PDB file of C-alpha atoms in Angstrom:
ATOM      1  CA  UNK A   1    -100.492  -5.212  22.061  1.00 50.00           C
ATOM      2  CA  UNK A   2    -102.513  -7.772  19.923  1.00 49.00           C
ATOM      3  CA  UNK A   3    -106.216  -7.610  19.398  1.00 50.00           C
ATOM      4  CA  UNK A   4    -108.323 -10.093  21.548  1.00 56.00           C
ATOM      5  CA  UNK A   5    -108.753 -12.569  18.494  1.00 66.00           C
ATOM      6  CA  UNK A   6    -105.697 -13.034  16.523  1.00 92.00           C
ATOM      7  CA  UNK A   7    -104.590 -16.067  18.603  1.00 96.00           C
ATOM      8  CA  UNK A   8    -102.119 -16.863  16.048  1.00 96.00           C
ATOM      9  CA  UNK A   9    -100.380 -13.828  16.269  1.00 96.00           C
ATOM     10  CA  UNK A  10    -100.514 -13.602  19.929  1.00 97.00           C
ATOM     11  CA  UNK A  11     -98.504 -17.085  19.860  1.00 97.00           C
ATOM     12  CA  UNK A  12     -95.864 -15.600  17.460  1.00 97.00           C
ATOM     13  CA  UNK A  13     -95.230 -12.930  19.401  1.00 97.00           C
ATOM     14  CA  UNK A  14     -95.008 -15.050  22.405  1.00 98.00           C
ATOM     15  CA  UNK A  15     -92.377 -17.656  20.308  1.00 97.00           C
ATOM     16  CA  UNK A  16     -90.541 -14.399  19.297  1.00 97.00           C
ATOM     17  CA  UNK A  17     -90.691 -11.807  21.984  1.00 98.00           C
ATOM     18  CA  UNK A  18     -91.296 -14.227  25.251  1.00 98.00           C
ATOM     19  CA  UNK A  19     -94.928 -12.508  25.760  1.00 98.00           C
ATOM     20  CA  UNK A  20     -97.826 -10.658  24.797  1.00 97.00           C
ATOM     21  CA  UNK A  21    -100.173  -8.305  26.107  1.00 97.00           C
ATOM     22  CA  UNK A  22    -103.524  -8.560  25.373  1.00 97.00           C
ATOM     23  CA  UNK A  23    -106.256  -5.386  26.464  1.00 96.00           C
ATOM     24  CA  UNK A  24    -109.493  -5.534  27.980  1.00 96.00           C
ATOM     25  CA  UNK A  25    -110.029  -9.750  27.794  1.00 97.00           C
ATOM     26  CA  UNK A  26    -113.178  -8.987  30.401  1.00 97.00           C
ATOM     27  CA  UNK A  27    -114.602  -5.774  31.051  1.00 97.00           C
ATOM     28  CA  UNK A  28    -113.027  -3.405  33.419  1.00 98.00           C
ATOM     29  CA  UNK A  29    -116.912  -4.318  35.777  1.00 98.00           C
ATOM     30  CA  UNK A  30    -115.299  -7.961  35.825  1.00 98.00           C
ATOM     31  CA  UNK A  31    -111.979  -7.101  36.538  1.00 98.00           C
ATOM     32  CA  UNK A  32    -113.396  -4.818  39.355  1.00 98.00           C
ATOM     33  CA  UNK A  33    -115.783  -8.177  41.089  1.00 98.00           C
ATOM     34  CA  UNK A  34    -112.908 -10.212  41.127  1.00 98.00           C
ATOM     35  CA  UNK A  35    -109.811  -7.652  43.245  1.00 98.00           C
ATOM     36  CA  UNK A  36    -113.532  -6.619  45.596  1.00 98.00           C
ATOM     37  CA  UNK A  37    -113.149 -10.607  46.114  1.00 98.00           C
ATOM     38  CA  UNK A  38    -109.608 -10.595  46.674  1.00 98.00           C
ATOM     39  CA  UNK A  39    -109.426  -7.744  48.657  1.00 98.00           C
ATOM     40  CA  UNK A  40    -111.709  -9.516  51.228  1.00 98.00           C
ATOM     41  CA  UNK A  41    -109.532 -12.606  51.456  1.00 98.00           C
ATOM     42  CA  UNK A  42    -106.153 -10.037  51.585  1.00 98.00           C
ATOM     43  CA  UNK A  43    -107.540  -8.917  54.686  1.00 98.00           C
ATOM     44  CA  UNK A  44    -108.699 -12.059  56.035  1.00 98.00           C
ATOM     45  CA  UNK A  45    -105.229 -14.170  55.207  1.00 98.00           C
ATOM     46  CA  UNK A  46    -102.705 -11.221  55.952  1.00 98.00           C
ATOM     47  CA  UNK A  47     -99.696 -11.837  58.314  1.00 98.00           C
ATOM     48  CA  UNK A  48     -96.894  -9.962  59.946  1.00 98.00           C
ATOM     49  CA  UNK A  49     -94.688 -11.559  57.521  1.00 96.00           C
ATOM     50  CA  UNK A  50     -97.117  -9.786  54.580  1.00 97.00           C
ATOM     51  CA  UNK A  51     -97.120  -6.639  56.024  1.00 97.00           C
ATOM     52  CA  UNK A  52     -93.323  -6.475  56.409  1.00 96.00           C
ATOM     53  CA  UNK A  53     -92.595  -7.462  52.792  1.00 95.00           C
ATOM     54  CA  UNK A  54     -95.035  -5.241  51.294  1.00 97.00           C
ATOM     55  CA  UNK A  55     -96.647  -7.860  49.098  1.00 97.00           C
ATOM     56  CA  UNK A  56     -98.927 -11.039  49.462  1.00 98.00           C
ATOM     57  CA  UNK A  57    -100.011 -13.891  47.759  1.00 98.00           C
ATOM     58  CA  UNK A  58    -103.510 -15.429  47.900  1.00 98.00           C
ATOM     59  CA  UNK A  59    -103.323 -19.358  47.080  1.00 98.00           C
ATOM     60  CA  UNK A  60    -105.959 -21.844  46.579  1.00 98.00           C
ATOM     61  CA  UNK A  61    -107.876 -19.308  44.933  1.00 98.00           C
ATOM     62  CA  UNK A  62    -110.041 -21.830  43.244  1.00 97.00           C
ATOM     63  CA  UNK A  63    -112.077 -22.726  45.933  1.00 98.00           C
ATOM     64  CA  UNK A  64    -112.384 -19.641  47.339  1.00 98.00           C
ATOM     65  CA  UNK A  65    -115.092 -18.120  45.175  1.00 98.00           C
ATOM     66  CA  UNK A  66    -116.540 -18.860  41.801  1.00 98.00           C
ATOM     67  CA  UNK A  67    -114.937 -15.935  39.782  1.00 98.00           C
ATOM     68  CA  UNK A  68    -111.460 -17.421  39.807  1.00 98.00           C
ATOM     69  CA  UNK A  69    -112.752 -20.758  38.962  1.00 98.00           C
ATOM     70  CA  UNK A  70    -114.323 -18.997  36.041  1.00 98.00           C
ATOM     71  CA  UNK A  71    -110.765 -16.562  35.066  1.00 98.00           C
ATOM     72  CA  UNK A  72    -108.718 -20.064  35.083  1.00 98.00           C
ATOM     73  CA  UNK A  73    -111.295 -21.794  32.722  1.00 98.00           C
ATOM     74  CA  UNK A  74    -111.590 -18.630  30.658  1.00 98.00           C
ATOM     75  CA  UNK A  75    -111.915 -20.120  26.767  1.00 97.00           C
ATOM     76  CA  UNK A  76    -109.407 -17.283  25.337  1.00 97.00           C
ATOM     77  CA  UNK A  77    -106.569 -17.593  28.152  1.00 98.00           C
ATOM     78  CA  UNK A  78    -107.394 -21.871  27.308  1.00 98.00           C
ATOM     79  CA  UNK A  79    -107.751 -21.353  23.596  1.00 97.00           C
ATOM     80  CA  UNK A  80    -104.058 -19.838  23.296  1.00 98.00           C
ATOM     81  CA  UNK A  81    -102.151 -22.437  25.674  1.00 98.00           C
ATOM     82  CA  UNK A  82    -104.102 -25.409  23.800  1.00 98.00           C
ATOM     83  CA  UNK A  83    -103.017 -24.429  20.391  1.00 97.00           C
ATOM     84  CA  UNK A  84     -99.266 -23.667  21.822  1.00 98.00           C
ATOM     85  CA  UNK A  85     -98.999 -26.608  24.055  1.00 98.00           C
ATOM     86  CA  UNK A  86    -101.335 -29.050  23.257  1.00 97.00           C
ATOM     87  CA  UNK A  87    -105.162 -29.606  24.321  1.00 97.00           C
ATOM     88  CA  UNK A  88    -103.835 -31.976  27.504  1.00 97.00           C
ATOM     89  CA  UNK A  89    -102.502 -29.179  29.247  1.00 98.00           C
ATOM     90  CA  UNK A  90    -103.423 -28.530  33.085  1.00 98.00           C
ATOM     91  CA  UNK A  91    -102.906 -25.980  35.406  1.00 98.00           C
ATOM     92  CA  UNK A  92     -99.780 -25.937  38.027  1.00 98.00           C
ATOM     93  CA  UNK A  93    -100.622 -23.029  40.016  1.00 98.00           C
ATOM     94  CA  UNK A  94    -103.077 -20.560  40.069  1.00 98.00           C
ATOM     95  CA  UNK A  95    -102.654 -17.621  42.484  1.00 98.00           C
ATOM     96  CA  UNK A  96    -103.427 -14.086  43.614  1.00 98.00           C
ATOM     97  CA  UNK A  97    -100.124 -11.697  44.185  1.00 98.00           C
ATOM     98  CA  UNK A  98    -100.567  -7.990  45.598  1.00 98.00           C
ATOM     99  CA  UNK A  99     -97.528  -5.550  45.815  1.00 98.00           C
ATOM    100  CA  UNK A 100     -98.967  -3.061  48.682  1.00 98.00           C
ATOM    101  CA  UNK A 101     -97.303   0.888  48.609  1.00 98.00           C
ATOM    102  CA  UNK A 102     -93.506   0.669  49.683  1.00 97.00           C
ATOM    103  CA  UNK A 103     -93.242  -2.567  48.006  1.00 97.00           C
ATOM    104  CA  UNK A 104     -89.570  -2.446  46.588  1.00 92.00           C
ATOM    105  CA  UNK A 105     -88.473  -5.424  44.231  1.00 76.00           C
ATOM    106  CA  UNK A 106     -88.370  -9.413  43.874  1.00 80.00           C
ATOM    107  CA  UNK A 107     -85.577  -9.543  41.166  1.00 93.00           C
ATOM    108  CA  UNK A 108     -85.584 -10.959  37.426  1.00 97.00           C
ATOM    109  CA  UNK A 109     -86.820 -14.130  37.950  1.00 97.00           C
ATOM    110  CA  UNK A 110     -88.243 -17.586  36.331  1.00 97.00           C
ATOM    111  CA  UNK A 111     -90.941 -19.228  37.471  1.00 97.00           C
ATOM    112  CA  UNK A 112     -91.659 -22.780  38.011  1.00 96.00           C
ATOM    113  CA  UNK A 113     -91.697 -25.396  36.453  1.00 96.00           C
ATOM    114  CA  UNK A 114     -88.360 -23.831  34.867  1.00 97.00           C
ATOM    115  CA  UNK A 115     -86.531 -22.643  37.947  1.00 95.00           C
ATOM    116  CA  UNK A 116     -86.756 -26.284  38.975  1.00 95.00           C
ATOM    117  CA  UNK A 117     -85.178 -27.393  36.008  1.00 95.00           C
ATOM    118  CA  UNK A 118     -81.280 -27.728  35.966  1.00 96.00           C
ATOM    119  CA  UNK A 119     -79.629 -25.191  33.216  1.00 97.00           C
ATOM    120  CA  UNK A 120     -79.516 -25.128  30.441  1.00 97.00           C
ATOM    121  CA  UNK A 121     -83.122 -25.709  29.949  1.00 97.00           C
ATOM    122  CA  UNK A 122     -84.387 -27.384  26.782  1.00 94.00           C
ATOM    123  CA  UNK A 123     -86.214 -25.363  23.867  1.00 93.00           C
ATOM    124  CA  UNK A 124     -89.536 -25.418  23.056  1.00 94.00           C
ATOM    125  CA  UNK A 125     -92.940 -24.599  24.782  1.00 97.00           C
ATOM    126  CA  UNK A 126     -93.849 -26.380  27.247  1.00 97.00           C
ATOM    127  CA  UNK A 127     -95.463 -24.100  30.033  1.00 98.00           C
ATOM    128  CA  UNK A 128     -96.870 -20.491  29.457  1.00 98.00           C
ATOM    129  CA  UNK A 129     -97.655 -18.043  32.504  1.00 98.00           C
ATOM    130  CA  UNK A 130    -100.672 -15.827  32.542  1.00 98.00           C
ATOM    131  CA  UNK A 131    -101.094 -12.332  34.270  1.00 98.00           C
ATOM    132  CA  UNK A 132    -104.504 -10.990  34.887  1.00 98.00           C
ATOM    133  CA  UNK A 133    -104.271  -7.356  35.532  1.00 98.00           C
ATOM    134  CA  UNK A 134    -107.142  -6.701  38.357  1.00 98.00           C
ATOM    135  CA  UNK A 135    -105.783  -3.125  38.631  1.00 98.00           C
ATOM    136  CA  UNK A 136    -104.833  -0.621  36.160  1.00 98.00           C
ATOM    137  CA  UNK A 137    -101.302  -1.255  36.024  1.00 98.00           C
ATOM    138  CA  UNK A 138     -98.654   2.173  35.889  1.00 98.00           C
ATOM    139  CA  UNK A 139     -95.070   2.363  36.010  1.00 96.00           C
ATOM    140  CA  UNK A 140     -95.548   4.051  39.216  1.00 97.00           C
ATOM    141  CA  UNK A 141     -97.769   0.722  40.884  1.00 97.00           C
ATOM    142  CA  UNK A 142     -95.756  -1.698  40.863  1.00 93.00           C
ATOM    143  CA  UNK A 143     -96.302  -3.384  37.399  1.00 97.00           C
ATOM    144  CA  UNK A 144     -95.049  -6.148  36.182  1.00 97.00           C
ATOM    145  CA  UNK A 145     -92.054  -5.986  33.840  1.00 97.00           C
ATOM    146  CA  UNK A 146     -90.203  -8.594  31.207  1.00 98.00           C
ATOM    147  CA  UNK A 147     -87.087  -8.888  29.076  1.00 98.00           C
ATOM    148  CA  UNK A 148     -87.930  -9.454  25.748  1.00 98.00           C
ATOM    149  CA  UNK A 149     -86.239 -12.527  23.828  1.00 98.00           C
ATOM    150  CA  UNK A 150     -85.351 -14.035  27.843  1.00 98.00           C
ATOM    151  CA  UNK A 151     -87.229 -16.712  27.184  1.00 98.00           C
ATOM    152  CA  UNK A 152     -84.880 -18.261  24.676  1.00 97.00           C
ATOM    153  CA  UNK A 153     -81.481 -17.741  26.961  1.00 97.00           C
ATOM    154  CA  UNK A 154     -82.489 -21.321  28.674  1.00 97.00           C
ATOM    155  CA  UNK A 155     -81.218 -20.428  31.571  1.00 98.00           C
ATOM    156  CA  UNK A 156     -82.138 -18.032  35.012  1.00 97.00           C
ATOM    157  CA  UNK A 157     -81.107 -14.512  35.781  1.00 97.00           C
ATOM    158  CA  UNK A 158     -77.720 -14.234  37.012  1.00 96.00           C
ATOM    159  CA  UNK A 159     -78.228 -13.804  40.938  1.00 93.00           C
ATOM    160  CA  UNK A 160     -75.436 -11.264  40.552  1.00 93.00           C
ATOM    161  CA  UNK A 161     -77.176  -9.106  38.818  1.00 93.00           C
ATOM    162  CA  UNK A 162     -80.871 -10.000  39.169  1.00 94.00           C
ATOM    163  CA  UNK A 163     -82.071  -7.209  41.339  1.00 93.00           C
ATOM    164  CA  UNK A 164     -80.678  -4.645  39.100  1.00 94.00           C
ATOM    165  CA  UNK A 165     -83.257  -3.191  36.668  1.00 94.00           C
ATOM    166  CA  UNK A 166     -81.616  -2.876  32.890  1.00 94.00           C
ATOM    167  CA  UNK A 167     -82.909  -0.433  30.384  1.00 94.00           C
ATOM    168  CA  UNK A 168     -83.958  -3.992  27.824  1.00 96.00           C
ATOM    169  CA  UNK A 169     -86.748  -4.070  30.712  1.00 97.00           C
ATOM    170  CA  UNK A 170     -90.523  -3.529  29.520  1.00 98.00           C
ATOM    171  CA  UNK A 171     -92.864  -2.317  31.829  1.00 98.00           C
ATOM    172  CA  UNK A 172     -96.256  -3.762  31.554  1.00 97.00           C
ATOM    173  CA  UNK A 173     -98.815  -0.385  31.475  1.00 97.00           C
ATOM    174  CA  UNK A 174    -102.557  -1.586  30.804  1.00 97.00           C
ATOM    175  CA  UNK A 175    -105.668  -1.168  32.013  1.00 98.00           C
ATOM    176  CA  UNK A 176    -107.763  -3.828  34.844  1.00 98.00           C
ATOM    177  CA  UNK A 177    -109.311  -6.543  32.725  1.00 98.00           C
ATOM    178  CA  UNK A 178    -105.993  -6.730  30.307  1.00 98.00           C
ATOM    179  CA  UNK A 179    -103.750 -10.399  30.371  1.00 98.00           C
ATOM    180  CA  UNK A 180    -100.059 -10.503  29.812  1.00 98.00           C
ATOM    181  CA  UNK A 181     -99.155 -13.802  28.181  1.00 98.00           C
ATOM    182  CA  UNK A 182     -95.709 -15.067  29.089  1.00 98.00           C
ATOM    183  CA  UNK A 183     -93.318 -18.407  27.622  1.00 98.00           C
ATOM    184  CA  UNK A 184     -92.532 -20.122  31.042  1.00 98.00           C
ATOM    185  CA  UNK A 185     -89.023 -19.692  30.542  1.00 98.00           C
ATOM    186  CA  UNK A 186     -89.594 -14.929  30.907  1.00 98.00           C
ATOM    187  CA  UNK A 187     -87.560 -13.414  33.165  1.00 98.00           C
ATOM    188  CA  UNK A 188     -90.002 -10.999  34.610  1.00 98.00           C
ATOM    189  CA  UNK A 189     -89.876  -8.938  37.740  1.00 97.00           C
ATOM    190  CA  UNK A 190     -92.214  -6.622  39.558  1.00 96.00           C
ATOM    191  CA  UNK A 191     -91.412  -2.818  39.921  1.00 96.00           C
ATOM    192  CA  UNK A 192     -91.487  -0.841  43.398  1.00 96.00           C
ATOM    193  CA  UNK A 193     -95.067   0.224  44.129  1.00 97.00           C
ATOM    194  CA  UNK A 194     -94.486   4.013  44.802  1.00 97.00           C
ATOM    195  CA  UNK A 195     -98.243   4.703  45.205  1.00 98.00           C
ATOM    196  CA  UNK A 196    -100.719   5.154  47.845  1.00 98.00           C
ATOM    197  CA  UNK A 197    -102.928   2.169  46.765  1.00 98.00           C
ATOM    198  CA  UNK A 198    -102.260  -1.462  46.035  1.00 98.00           C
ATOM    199  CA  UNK A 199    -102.514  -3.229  42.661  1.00 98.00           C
ATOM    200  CA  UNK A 200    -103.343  -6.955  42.312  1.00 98.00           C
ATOM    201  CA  UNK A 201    -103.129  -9.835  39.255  1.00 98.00           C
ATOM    202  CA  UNK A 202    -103.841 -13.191  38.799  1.00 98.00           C
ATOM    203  CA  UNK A 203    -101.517 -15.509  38.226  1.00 98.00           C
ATOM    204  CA  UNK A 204    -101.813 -18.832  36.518  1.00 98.00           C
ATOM    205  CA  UNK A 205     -99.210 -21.393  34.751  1.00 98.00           C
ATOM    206  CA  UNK A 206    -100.367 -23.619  32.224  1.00 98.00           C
ATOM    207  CA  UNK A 207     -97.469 -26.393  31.729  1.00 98.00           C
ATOM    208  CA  UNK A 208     -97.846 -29.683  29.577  1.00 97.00           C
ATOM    209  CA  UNK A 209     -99.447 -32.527  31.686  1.00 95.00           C
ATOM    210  CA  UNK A 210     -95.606 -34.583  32.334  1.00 94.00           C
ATOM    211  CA  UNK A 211     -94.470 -31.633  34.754  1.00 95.00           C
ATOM    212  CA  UNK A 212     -95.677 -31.960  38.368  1.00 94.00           C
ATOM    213  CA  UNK A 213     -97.829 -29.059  39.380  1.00 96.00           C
ATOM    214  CA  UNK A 214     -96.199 -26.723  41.662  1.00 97.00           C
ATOM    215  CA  UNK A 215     -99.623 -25.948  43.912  1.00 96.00           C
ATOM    216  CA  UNK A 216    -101.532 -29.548  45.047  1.00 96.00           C
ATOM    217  CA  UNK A 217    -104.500 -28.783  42.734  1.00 98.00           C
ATOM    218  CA  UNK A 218    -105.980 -31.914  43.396  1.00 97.00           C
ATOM    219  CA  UNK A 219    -106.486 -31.430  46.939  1.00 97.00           C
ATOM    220  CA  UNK A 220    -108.315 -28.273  45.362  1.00 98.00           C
ATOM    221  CA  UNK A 221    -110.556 -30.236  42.811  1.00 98.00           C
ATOM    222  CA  UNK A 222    -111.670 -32.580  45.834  1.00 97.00           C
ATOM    223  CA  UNK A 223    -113.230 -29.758  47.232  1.00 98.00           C
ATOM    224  CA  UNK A 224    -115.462 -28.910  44.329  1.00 98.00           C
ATOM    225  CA  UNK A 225    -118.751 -30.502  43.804  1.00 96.00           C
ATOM    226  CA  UNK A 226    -119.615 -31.882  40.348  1.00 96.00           C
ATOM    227  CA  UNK A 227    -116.512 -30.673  38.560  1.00 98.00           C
ATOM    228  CA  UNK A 228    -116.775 -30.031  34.881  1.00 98.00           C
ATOM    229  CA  UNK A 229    -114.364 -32.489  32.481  1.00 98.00           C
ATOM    230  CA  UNK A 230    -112.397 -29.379  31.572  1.00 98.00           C
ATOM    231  CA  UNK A 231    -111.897 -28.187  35.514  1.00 98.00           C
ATOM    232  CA  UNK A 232    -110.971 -31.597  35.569  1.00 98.00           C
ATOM    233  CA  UNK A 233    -108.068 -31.580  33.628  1.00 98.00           C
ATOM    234  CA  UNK A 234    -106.513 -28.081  34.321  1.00 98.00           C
ATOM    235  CA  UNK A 235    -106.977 -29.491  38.350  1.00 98.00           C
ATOM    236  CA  UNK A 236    -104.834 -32.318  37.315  1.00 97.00           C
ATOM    237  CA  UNK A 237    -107.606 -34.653  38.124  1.00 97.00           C
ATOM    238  CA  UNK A 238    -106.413 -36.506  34.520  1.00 94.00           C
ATOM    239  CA  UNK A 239    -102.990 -36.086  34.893  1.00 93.00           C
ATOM    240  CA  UNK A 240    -101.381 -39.749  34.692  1.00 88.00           C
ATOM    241  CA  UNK A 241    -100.501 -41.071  38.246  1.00 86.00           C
ATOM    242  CA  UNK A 242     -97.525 -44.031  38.521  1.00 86.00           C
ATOM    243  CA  UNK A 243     -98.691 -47.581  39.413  1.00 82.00           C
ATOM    244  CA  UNK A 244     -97.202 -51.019  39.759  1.00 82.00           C
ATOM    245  CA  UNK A 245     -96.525 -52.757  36.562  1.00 78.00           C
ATOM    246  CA  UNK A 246     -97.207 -56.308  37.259  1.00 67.00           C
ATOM    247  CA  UNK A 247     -95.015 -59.227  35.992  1.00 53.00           C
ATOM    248  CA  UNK A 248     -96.422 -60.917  33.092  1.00 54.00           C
ATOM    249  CA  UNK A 249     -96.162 -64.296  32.902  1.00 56.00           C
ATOM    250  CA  UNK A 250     -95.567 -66.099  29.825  1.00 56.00           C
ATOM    251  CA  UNK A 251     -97.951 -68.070  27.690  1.00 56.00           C
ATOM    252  CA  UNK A 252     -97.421 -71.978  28.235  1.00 52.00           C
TER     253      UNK A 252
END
């Protein structure tokens, strides 16, 4: 793990590995508010559907309360993707995801905007995923997992294979208040939740402003009163929209 500060070598390790974990970015007390929040909208949003697959994801999470408009804006978690990708960057989705006991497995996976993108993807950085641990995550919970150097294959899992766990696999272990920095382009998976209790993250994608979001975060940033320049821009509210180029005529 690198220390909270050393955002250089936090990016290197992100270039070189595919991610980086990062312990105790807010206080465990933080951490703690923000799955009490969650677990009040879990219970309020949960279907049949939910139950049955053991997991659920919470969306629109910014305008539900305050403290995830605060974790997406959080100056460390920006400070990294700015000096990767570039100070435009925005946010494509920001979301809640709970694995609930008996949860079994999603598969190695990419996540958008890369599995929208037709193989074989190009190099470079151009989106980076962040995981918010709200729970103490084990190997035994249902913790998130990555293949190291995936990011650079430019390409998805093989379906074949992709629900098979392989011994290159890391297993993320860290305490509630810890982020997991991931290159867009990780395959990552989360591992069977053999415990008695849930565990919860936060997940948000920071892309370059040319991709389309995959969550309408505008609809989201309509909903906020007096939004700050910087929610602003991660809400896509700056994000360049097409328009009609009209003919010009030429001087006489």
């Amino acid at each position: 793990m690198s220390t909270l500060l050393d955002i250089d070598a936090i990016i290197a390790e992100i270039d070189e590995r595919g991610f980086c974990a990062v312990p105790d970015v807010i206080p465990t007390e933080k951490a703690d508010e923000a799955r009490q929040v969650l677990h009040g909208l879990l219970d309020a949003e949960i279907t049949d559907q939910a139950r049955q697959a053991r997991t659920q994801r919470v969306g629109q999470i910014v305008v539900k309360h305050p403290i995830f408009l605060e974790l997406m804006c959080h100056p460390f978690v920006l400070a990294v993707w700015k000096k990767m990708l570039g100070e435009d960057i925005m946010c494509a989705t920001w979301s809640a995801n709970t694995t609930y006991p008996g949860f079994d497995s999603i598969g190695w996976h990419s996540d958008y905007p890369y599995w929208s993108l037709q193989p074989p993807w190009p190099a470079g950085n151009f989106a980076g995923q962040t995981l918010w641990l709200l729970d103490d995550f084990t190997a035994e919970n249902g913790a998130t997992a990555a293949i190291p150097y995936s990011h650079k294959k430019g390409h998805p899992p093989d379906p074949e294979t992709s629900n098979q766990w392989t011994d290159e696999g890391e297993i993320f272990v860290g305490t509630r208040g810890s982020i997991v920095f991931g290159h867009g382009a990780w395959w990552h998976t989360a591992r069977p939740n053999q415990t008695d209790r849930s565990r919860s993250c936060l997940l948000g994608m920071y892309p370059m402003p040319w991709f389309i979001p995959q969550e309408d975060m505008r609809t989201q940033l309509a909903q906020l009163e007096d939004p700050s320049e910087l929610v602003q821009q991660l809400l896509c509210g700056k994000q360049h929209t097409p328009n009609t180029v009209g003919m010009v005529r030429p001087a006489t």
